[in-house]
Amino acid sequence: AAGNISAVSSDSTTITLEVAVENTFYISTTGNDTTGNGSINSPWKSLYKACNSVTTSGKTIHVKAGTYIETLSCNLAVGVSIEGEGVTSVIKSHYTTPNTITISSAAISLVSSATGTTNGNQSISNLKLDGDNLQGSGGILVKKRSNVKVHDVTIVDFFKNGIAFWGPSAFN
């Protein structure tokens, strides 16, 4: 959403400046997790950094074309979506857990702690998730969230599961 700031000068001229509020944040292979701010001109380098920084519902993380090595689980906030540029936006997950199922055993985790389910109102789209020759535990984990759309996502080579949906009573 955009807002306006108006000012009236002494000769009654009104000046209106548009204030843009970013709804899309970016990661790029040339980005920087320390100095970047997620804008198109100063993107972050990792999905992990983006997921930890973008927590307001209605926002989108855009994964620019390239290959990203992720070693930690990316916890996606309620209402935040991830979009890529197709199979050229590759998340290679090296995130592993012991040979047990845990709530964070996926490259991208959408996990709610509330009793029952939470309306996620979010999507993951136009990406390739790669377990990098079975190094990664799982691709996507959705637990206790409804209204989560996953489309046009290629998932390959995870040693546990590509995608898992768990209801409110699974593995509490």
JSON list of C-alpha atoms in Angstrom, two decimals:
[
{"chain": "A", "resi": 1, "resn": "ALA", "atom": "CA", "xyz": [0.00, 0.00, 0.00]},
{"chain": "A", "resi": 2, "resn": "ALA", "atom": "CA", "xyz": [1.19, 3.48, -0.73]},
{"chain": "A", "resi": 3, "resn": "GLY", "atom": "CA", "xyz": [0.55, 6.64, 1.25]},
{"chain": "A", "resi": 4, "resn": "ASN", "atom": "CA", "xyz": [0.87, 10.31, 0.57]},
{"chain": "A", "resi": 5, "resn": "ILE", "atom": "CA", "xyz": [2.62, 13.09, 2.39]},
{"chain": "A", "resi": 6, "resn": "SER", "atom": "CA", "xyz": [1.36, 16.57, 1.57]},
{"chain": "A", "resi": 7, "resn": "ALA", "atom": "CA", "xyz": [2.75, 19.98, 2.45]},
{"chain": "A", "resi": 8, "resn": "VAL", "atom": "CA", "xyz": [1.47, 23.46, 1.71]},
{"chain": "A", "resi": 9, "resn": "SER", "atom": "CA", "xyz": [4.04, 26.19, 1.10]},
{"chain": "A", "resi": 10, "resn": "SER", "atom": "CA", "xyz": [3.54, 29.89, 1.89]},
{"chain": "A", "resi": 11, "resn": "ASP", "atom": "CA", "xyz": [2.24, 30.65, -1.62]},
{"chain": "A", "resi": 12, "resn": "SER", "atom": "CA", "xyz": [-0.44, 27.92, -1.28]},
{"chain": "A", "resi": 13, "resn": "THR", "atom": "CA", "xyz": [1.27, 25.38, -3.55]},
{"chain": "A", "resi": 14, "resn": "THR", "atom": "CA", "xyz": [0.57, 21.82, -2.46]},
{"chain": "A", "resi": 15, "resn": "ILE", "atom": "CA", "xyz": [3.35, 19.29, -2.84]},
{"chain": "A", "resi": 16, "resn": "THR", "atom": "CA", "xyz": [2.41, 15.63, -2.59]},
{"chain": "A", "resi": 17, "resn": "LEU", "atom": "CA", "xyz": [5.02, 12.91, -2.25]},
{"chain": "A", "resi": 18, "resn": "GLU", "atom": "CA", "xyz": [4.09, 9.28, -2.63]},
{"chain": "A", "resi": 19, "resn": "VAL", "atom": "CA", "xyz": [5.43, 6.98, 0.06]},
{"chain": "A", "resi": 20, "resn": "ALA", "atom": "CA", "xyz": [5.76, 3.40, -1.13]},
{"chain": "A", "resi": 21, "resn": "VAL", "atom": "CA", "xyz": [5.57, 0.49, 1.26]},
{"chain": "A", "resi": 22, "resn": "GLU", "atom": "CA", "xyz": [7.48, -2.54, 0.01]},
{"chain": "A", "resi": 23, "resn": "ASN", "atom": "CA", "xyz": [5.44, -5.70, -0.26]},
{"chain": "A", "resi": 24, "resn": "THR", "atom": "CA", "xyz": [8.09, -7.71, -2.15]},
{"chain": "A", "resi": 25, "resn": "PHE", "atom": "CA", "xyz": [11.53, -8.49, -0.82]},
{"chain": "A", "resi": 26, "resn": "TYR", "atom": "CA", "xyz": [14.32, -10.06, -2.86]},
{"chain": "A", "resi": 27, "resn": "ILE", "atom": "CA", "xyz": [17.14, -12.55, -2.59]},
{"chain": "A", "resi": 28, "resn": "SER", "atom": "CA", "xyz": [19.87, -12.75, -5.21]},
{"chain": "A", "resi": 29, "resn": "THR", "atom": "CA", "xyz": [23.06, -14.74, -5.60]},
{"chain": "A", "resi": 30, "resn": "THR", "atom": "CA", "xyz": [24.86, -11.37, -5.59]},
{"chain": "A", "resi": 31, "resn": "GLY", "atom": "CA", "xyz": [23.00, -10.15, -2.48]},
{"chain": "A", "resi": 32, "resn": "ASN", "atom": "CA", "xyz": [24.39, -9.65, 1.01]},
{"chain": "A", "resi": 33, "resn": "ASP", "atom": "CA", "xyz": [22.78, -10.84, 4.26]},
{"chain": "A", "resi": 34, "resn": "THR", "atom": "CA", "xyz": [24.73, -8.30, 6.31]},
{"chain": "A", "resi": 35, "resn": "THR", "atom": "CA", "xyz": [24.39, -5.10, 4.30]},
{"chain": "A", "resi": 36, "resn": "GLY", "atom": "CA", "xyz": [21.31, -5.88, 2.19]},
{"chain": "A", "resi": 37, "resn": "ASN", "atom": "CA", "xyz": [17.83, -4.69, 3.07]},
{"chain": "A", "resi": 38, "resn": "GLY", "atom": "CA", "xyz": [15.82, -6.99, 0.80]},
{"chain": "A", "resi": 39, "resn": "SER", "atom": "CA", "xyz": [15.03, -4.32, -1.78]},
{"chain": "A", "resi": 40, "resn": "ILE", "atom": "CA", "xyz": [15.46, -5.02, -5.49]},
{"chain": "A", "resi": 41, "resn": "ASN", "atom": "CA", "xyz": [18.62, -2.87, -5.46]},
{"chain": "A", "resi": 42, "resn": "SER", "atom": "CA", "xyz": [20.02, -4.29, -2.21]},
{"chain": "A", "resi": 43, "resn": "PRO", "atom": "CA", "xyz": [18.78, -7.90, -1.94]},
{"chain": "A", "resi": 44, "resn": "TRP", "atom": "CA", "xyz": [19.68, -10.47, 0.66]},
{"chain": "A", "resi": 45, "resn": "LYS", "atom": "CA", "xyz": [21.78, -13.49, -0.30]},
{"chain": "A", "resi": 46, "resn": "SER", "atom": "CA", "xyz": [19.88, -16.29, 1.48]},
{"chain": "A", "resi": 47, "resn": "LEU", "atom": "CA", "xyz": [16.32, -17.45, 1.88]},
{"chain": "A", "resi": 48, "resn": "TYR", "atom": "CA", "xyz": [17.08, -18.01, 5.57]},
{"chain": "A", "resi": 49, "resn": "LYS", "atom": "CA", "xyz": [17.81, -14.29, 6.06]},
{"chain": "A", "resi": 50, "resn": "ALA", "atom": "CA", "xyz": [14.70, -13.31, 4.10]},
{"chain": "A", "resi": 51, "resn": "CYS", "atom": "CA", "xyz": [12.42, -15.65, 6.08]},
{"chain": "A", "resi": 52, "resn": "ASN", "atom": "CA", "xyz": [13.78, -14.31, 9.38]},
{"chain": "A", "resi": 53, "resn": "SER", "atom": "CA", "xyz": [13.39, -10.69, 8.25]},
{"chain": "A", "resi": 54, "resn": "VAL", "atom": "CA", "xyz": [10.02, -10.75, 6.45]},
{"chain": "A", "resi": 55, "resn": "THR", "atom": "CA", "xyz": [7.36, -11.57, 9.04]},
{"chain": "A", "resi": 56, "resn": "THR", "atom": "CA", "xyz": [4.41, -9.34, 8.12]},
{"chain": "A", "resi": 57, "resn": "SER", "atom": "CA", "xyz": [1.40, -10.97, 6.49]},
{"chain": "A", "resi": 58, "resn": "GLY", "atom": "CA", "xyz": [0.84, -9.96, 2.87]},
{"chain": "A", "resi": 59, "resn": "LYS", "atom": "CA", "xyz": [4.53, -9.71, 2.04]},
{"chain": "A", "resi": 60, "resn": "THR", "atom": "CA", "xyz": [6.33, -11.78, -0.62]},
{"chain": "A", "resi": 61, "resn": "ILE", "atom": "CA", "xyz": [9.91, -13.05, -0.84]},
{"chain": "A", "resi": 62, "resn": "HIS", "atom": "CA", "xyz": [11.06, -13.16, -4.48]},
{"chain": "A", "resi": 63, "resn": "VAL", "atom": "CA", "xyz": [13.85, -15.61, -5.28]},
{"chain": "A", "resi": 64, "resn": "LYS", "atom": "CA", "xyz": [15.76, -14.30, -8.27]},
{"chain": "A", "resi": 65, "resn": "ALA", "atom": "CA", "xyz": [17.17, -16.82, -10.74]},
{"chain": "A", "resi": 66, "resn": "GLY", "atom": "CA", "xyz": [20.26, -18.60, -9.41]},
{"chain": "A", "resi": 67, "resn": "THR", "atom": "CA", "xyz": [21.30, -21.39, -7.08]},
{"chain": "A", "resi": 68, "resn": "TYR", "atom": "CA", "xyz": [21.22, -20.84, -3.32]},
{"chain": "A", "resi": 69, "resn": "ILE", "atom": "CA", "xyz": [22.81, -23.24, -0.81]},
{"chain": "A", "resi": 70, "resn": "GLU", "atom": "CA", "xyz": [20.79, -23.25, 2.43]},
{"chain": "A", "resi": 71, "resn": "THR", "atom": "CA", "xyz": [22.13, -25.01, 5.52]},
{"chain": "A", "resi": 72, "resn": "LEU", "atom": "CA", "xyz": [19.38, -23.98, 7.96]},
{"chain": "A", "resi": 73, "resn": "SER", "atom": "CA", "xyz": [15.61, -24.48, 7.94]},
{"chain": "A", "resi": 74, "resn": "CYS", "atom": "CA", "xyz": [13.76, -21.41, 6.68]},
{"chain": "A", "resi": 75, "resn": "ASN", "atom": "CA", "xyz": [10.71, -20.77, 8.89]},
{"chain": "A", "resi": 76, "resn": "LEU", "atom": "CA", "xyz": [8.10, -18.94, 6.83]},
{"chain": "A", "resi": 77, "resn": "ALA", "atom": "CA", "xyz": [5.80, -16.62, 8.80]},
{"chain": "A", "resi": 78, "resn": "VAL", "atom": "CA", "xyz": [2.01, -16.79, 8.48]},
{"chain": "A", "resi": 79, "resn": "GLY", "atom": "CA", "xyz": [0.80, -14.82, 5.47]},
{"chain": "A", "resi": 80, "resn": "VAL", "atom": "CA", "xyz": [4.25, -14.48, 3.85]},
{"chain": "A", "resi": 81, "resn": "SER", "atom": "CA", "xyz": [4.67, -16.07, 0.42]},
{"chain": "A", "resi": 82, "resn": "ILE", "atom": "CA", "xyz": [7.70, -17.19, -1.58]},
{"chain": "A", "resi": 83, "resn": "GLU", "atom": "CA", "xyz": [7.86, -16.87, -5.36]},
{"chain": "A", "resi": 84, "resn": "GLY", "atom": "CA", "xyz": [10.67, -17.65, -7.75]},
{"chain": "A", "resi": 85, "resn": "GLU", "atom": "CA", "xyz": [11.36, -17.31, -11.44]},
{"chain": "A", "resi": 86, "resn": "GLY", "atom": "CA", "xyz": [10.73, -20.98, -12.27]},
{"chain": "A", "resi": 87, "resn": "VAL", "atom": "CA", "xyz": [13.20, -23.85, -12.29]},
{"chain": "A", "resi": 88, "resn": "THR", "atom": "CA", "xyz": [16.04, -21.33, -12.55]},
{"chain": "A", "resi": 89, "resn": "SER", "atom": "CA", "xyz": [15.36, -20.27, -8.94]},
{"chain": "A", "resi": 90, "resn": "VAL", "atom": "CA", "xyz": [17.00, -23.21, -7.15]},
{"chain": "A", "resi": 91, "resn": "ILE", "atom": "CA", "xyz": [17.12, -23.69, -3.38]},
{"chain": "A", "resi": 92, "resn": "LYS", "atom": "CA", "xyz": [19.66, -26.43, -2.60]},
{"chain": "A", "resi": 93, "resn": "SER", "atom": "CA", "xyz": [19.10, -27.63, 0.92]},
{"chain": "A", "resi": 94, "resn": "HIS", "atom": "CA", "xyz": [21.90, -29.06, 3.00]},
{"chain": "A", "resi": 95, "resn": "TYR", "atom": "CA", "xyz": [19.71, -28.88, 6.09]},
{"chain": "A", "resi": 96, "resn": "THR", "atom": "CA", "xyz": [19.61, -32.25, 7.84]},
{"chain": "A", "resi": 97, "resn": "THR", "atom": "CA", "xyz": [18.19, -33.59, 11.07]},
{"chain": "A", "resi": 98, "resn": "PRO", "atom": "CA", "xyz": [18.71, -36.90, 12.82]},
{"chain": "A", "resi": 99, "resn": "ASN", "atom": "CA", "xyz": [16.78, -39.83, 11.39]},
{"chain": "A", "resi": 100, "resn": "THR", "atom": "CA", "xyz": [13.63, -38.75, 13.24]},
{"chain": "A", "resi": 101, "resn": "ILE", "atom": "CA", "xyz": [10.79, -36.51, 12.16]},
{"chain": "A", "resi": 102, "resn": "THR", "atom": "CA", "xyz": [10.87, -33.14, 13.81]},
{"chain": "A", "resi": 103, "resn": "ILE", "atom": "CA", "xyz": [8.92, -29.96, 13.15]},
{"chain": "A", "resi": 104, "resn": "SER", "atom": "CA", "xyz": [11.93, -28.32, 11.54]},
{"chain": "A", "resi": 105, "resn": "SER", "atom": "CA", "xyz": [13.11, -31.10, 9.26]},
{"chain": "A", "resi": 106, "resn": "ALA", "atom": "CA", "xyz": [12.55, -29.25, 5.99]},
{"chain": "A", "resi": 107, "resn": "ALA", "atom": "CA", "xyz": [14.23, -26.61, 3.86]},
{"chain": "A", "resi": 108, "resn": "ILE", "atom": "CA", "xyz": [11.08, -24.46, 4.18]},
{"chain": "A", "resi": 109, "resn": "SER", "atom": "CA", "xyz": [8.91, -24.89, 7.28]},
{"chain": "A", "resi": 110, "resn": "LEU", "atom": "CA", "xyz": [5.43, -23.43, 7.71]},
{"chain": "A", "resi": 111, "resn": "VAL", "atom": "CA", "xyz": [4.65, -24.45, 11.27]},
{"chain": "A", "resi": 112, "resn": "SER", "atom": "CA", "xyz": [2.08, -22.88, 13.58]},
{"chain": "A", "resi": 113, "resn": "SER", "atom": "CA", "xyz": [2.13, -23.47, 17.31]},
{"chain": "A", "resi": 114, "resn": "ALA", "atom": "CA", "xyz": [-1.50, -22.55, 17.95]},
{"chain": "A", "resi": 115, "resn": "THR", "atom": "CA", "xyz": [-4.07, -25.14, 18.96]},
{"chain": "A", "resi": 116, "resn": "GLY", "atom": "CA", "xyz": [-6.00, -26.22, 15.89]},
{"chain": "A", "resi": 117, "resn": "THR", "atom": "CA", "xyz": [-4.97, -24.73, 12.58]},
{"chain": "A", "resi": 118, "resn": "THR", "atom": "CA", "xyz": [-3.93, -21.28, 11.47]},
{"chain": "A", "resi": 119, "resn": "ASN", "atom": "CA", "xyz": [-5.05, -19.72, 8.18]},
{"chain": "A", "resi": 120, "resn": "GLY", "atom": "CA", "xyz": [-1.74, -19.35, 6.38]},
{"chain": "A", "resi": 121, "resn": "ASN", "atom": "CA", "xyz": [-3.16, -17.40, 3.42]},
{"chain": "A", "resi": 122, "resn": "GLN", "atom": "CA", "xyz": [0.15, -17.87, 1.60]},
{"chain": "A", "resi": 123, "resn": "SER", "atom": "CA", "xyz": [1.84, -19.66, -1.26]},
{"chain": "A", "resi": 124, "resn": "ILE", "atom": "CA", "xyz": [5.13, -21.11, -2.43]},
{"chain": "A", "resi": 125, "resn": "SER", "atom": "CA", "xyz": [5.50, -21.01, -6.20]},
{"chain": "A", "resi": 126, "resn": "ASN", "atom": "CA", "xyz": [7.82, -21.11, -9.21]},
{"chain": "A", "resi": 127, "resn": "LEU", "atom": "CA", "xyz": [10.86, -22.66, -7.50]},
{"chain": "A", "resi": 128, "resn": "LYS", "atom": "CA", "xyz": [13.03, -25.71, -7.63]},
{"chain": "A", "resi": 129, "resn": "LEU", "atom": "CA", "xyz": [13.86, -27.29, -4.25]},
{"chain": "A", "resi": 130, "resn": "ASP", "atom": "CA", "xyz": [16.83, -29.63, -4.43]},
{"chain": "A", "resi": 131, "resn": "GLY", "atom": "CA", "xyz": [18.02, -31.92, -1.62]},
{"chain": "A", "resi": 132, "resn": "ASP", "atom": "CA", "xyz": [21.40, -32.00, -3.38]},
{"chain": "A", "resi": 133, "resn": "ASN", "atom": "CA", "xyz": [21.87, -35.74, -3.79]},
{"chain": "A", "resi": 134, "resn": "LEU", "atom": "CA", "xyz": [19.97, -36.61, -0.58]},
{"chain": "A", "resi": 135, "resn": "GLN", "atom": "CA", "xyz": [21.89, -34.18, 1.67]},
{"chain": "A", "resi": 136, "resn": "GLY", "atom": "CA", "xyz": [18.69, -32.35, 2.64]},
{"chain": "A", "resi": 137, "resn": "SER", "atom": "CA", "xyz": [16.08, -33.93, 4.93]},
{"chain": "A", "resi": 138, "resn": "GLY", "atom": "CA", "xyz": [12.90, -32.53, 3.41]},
{"chain": "A", "resi": 139, "resn": "GLY", "atom": "CA", "xyz": [11.67, -29.88, 1.01]},
{"chain": "A", "resi": 140, "resn": "ILE", "atom": "CA", "xyz": [8.55, -28.28, 2.51]},
{"chain": "A", "resi": 141, "resn": "LEU", "atom": "CA", "xyz": [6.83, -28.96, 5.84]},
{"chain": "A", "resi": 142, "resn": "VAL", "atom": "CA", "xyz": [3.36, -27.53, 6.51]},
{"chain": "A", "resi": 143, "resn": "LYS", "atom": "CA", "xyz": [2.05, -28.17, 10.03]},
{"chain": "A", "resi": 144, "resn": "LYS", "atom": "CA", "xyz": [-1.09, -26.72, 11.64]},
{"chain": "A", "resi": 145, "resn": "ARG", "atom": "CA", "xyz": [-1.64, -24.32, 8.71]},
{"chain": "A", "resi": 146, "resn": "SER", "atom": "CA", "xyz": [-4.49, -24.24, 6.24]},
{"chain": "A", "resi": 147, "resn": "ASN", "atom": "CA", "xyz": [-4.89, -22.24, 3.02]},
{"chain": "A", "resi": 148, "resn": "VAL", "atom": "CA", "xyz": [-1.31, -22.86, 1.89]},
{"chain": "A", "resi": 149, "resn": "LYS", "atom": "CA", "xyz": [-0.89, -23.13, -1.87]},
{"chain": "A", "resi": 150, "resn": "VAL", "atom": "CA", "xyz": [2.11, -24.88, -3.40]},
{"chain": "A", "resi": 151, "resn": "HIS", "atom": "CA", "xyz": [2.27, -24.70, -7.18]},
{"chain": "A", "resi": 152, "resn": "ASP", "atom": "CA", "xyz": [4.81, -24.89, -9.97]},
{"chain": "A", "resi": 153, "resn": "VAL", "atom": "CA", "xyz": [7.45, -26.18, -7.56]},
{"chain": "A", "resi": 154, "resn": "THR", "atom": "CA", "xyz": [9.89, -28.88, -8.65]},
{"chain": "A", "resi": 155, "resn": "ILE", "atom": "CA", "xyz": [11.16, -30.98, -5.72]},
{"chain": "A", "resi": 156, "resn": "VAL", "atom": "CA", "xyz": [14.06, -33.43, -6.14]},
{"chain": "A", "resi": 157, "resn": "ASP", "atom": "CA", "xyz": [16.50, -35.55, -4.13]},
{"chain": "A", "resi": 158, "resn": "PHE", "atom": "CA", "xyz": [15.46, -35.15, -0.48]},
{"chain": "A", "resi": 159, "resn": "PHE", "atom": "CA", "xyz": [16.17, -38.19, 1.69]},
{"chain": "A", "resi": 160, "resn": "LYS", "atom": "CA", "xyz": [12.98, -38.05, 3.82]},
{"chain": "A", "resi": 161, "resn": "ASN", "atom": "CA", "xyz": [10.20, -36.31, 1.92]},
{"chain": "A", "resi": 162, "resn": "GLY", "atom": "CA", "xyz": [9.69, -33.67, -0.71]},
{"chain": "A", "resi": 163, "resn": "ILE", "atom": "CA", "xyz": [6.64, -32.15, 0.92]},
{"chain": "A", "resi": 164, "resn": "ALA", "atom": "CA", "xyz": [4.67, -33.02, 4.05]},
{"chain": "A", "resi": 165, "resn": "PHE", "atom": "CA", "xyz": [1.35, -31.69, 5.31]},
{"chain": "A", "resi": 166, "resn": "TRP", "atom": "CA", "xyz": [0.53, -32.37, 8.96]},
{"chain": "A", "resi": 167, "resn": "GLY", "atom": "CA", "xyz": [-2.73, -31.59, 10.69]},
{"chain": "A", "resi": 168, "resn": "PRO", "atom": "CA", "xyz": [-3.12, -30.22, 14.21]},
{"chain": "A", "resi": 169, "resn": "SER", "atom": "CA", "xyz": [-2.74, -33.57, 15.97]},
{"chain": "A", "resi": 170, "resn": "ALA", "atom": "CA", "xyz": [0.25, -34.95, 14.06]},
{"chain": "A", "resi": 171, "resn": "PHE", "atom": "CA", "xyz": [3.44, -35.30, 16.09]},
{"chain": "A", "resi": 172, "resn": "ASN", "atom": "CA", "xyz": [2.51, -32.85, 18.83]}
]
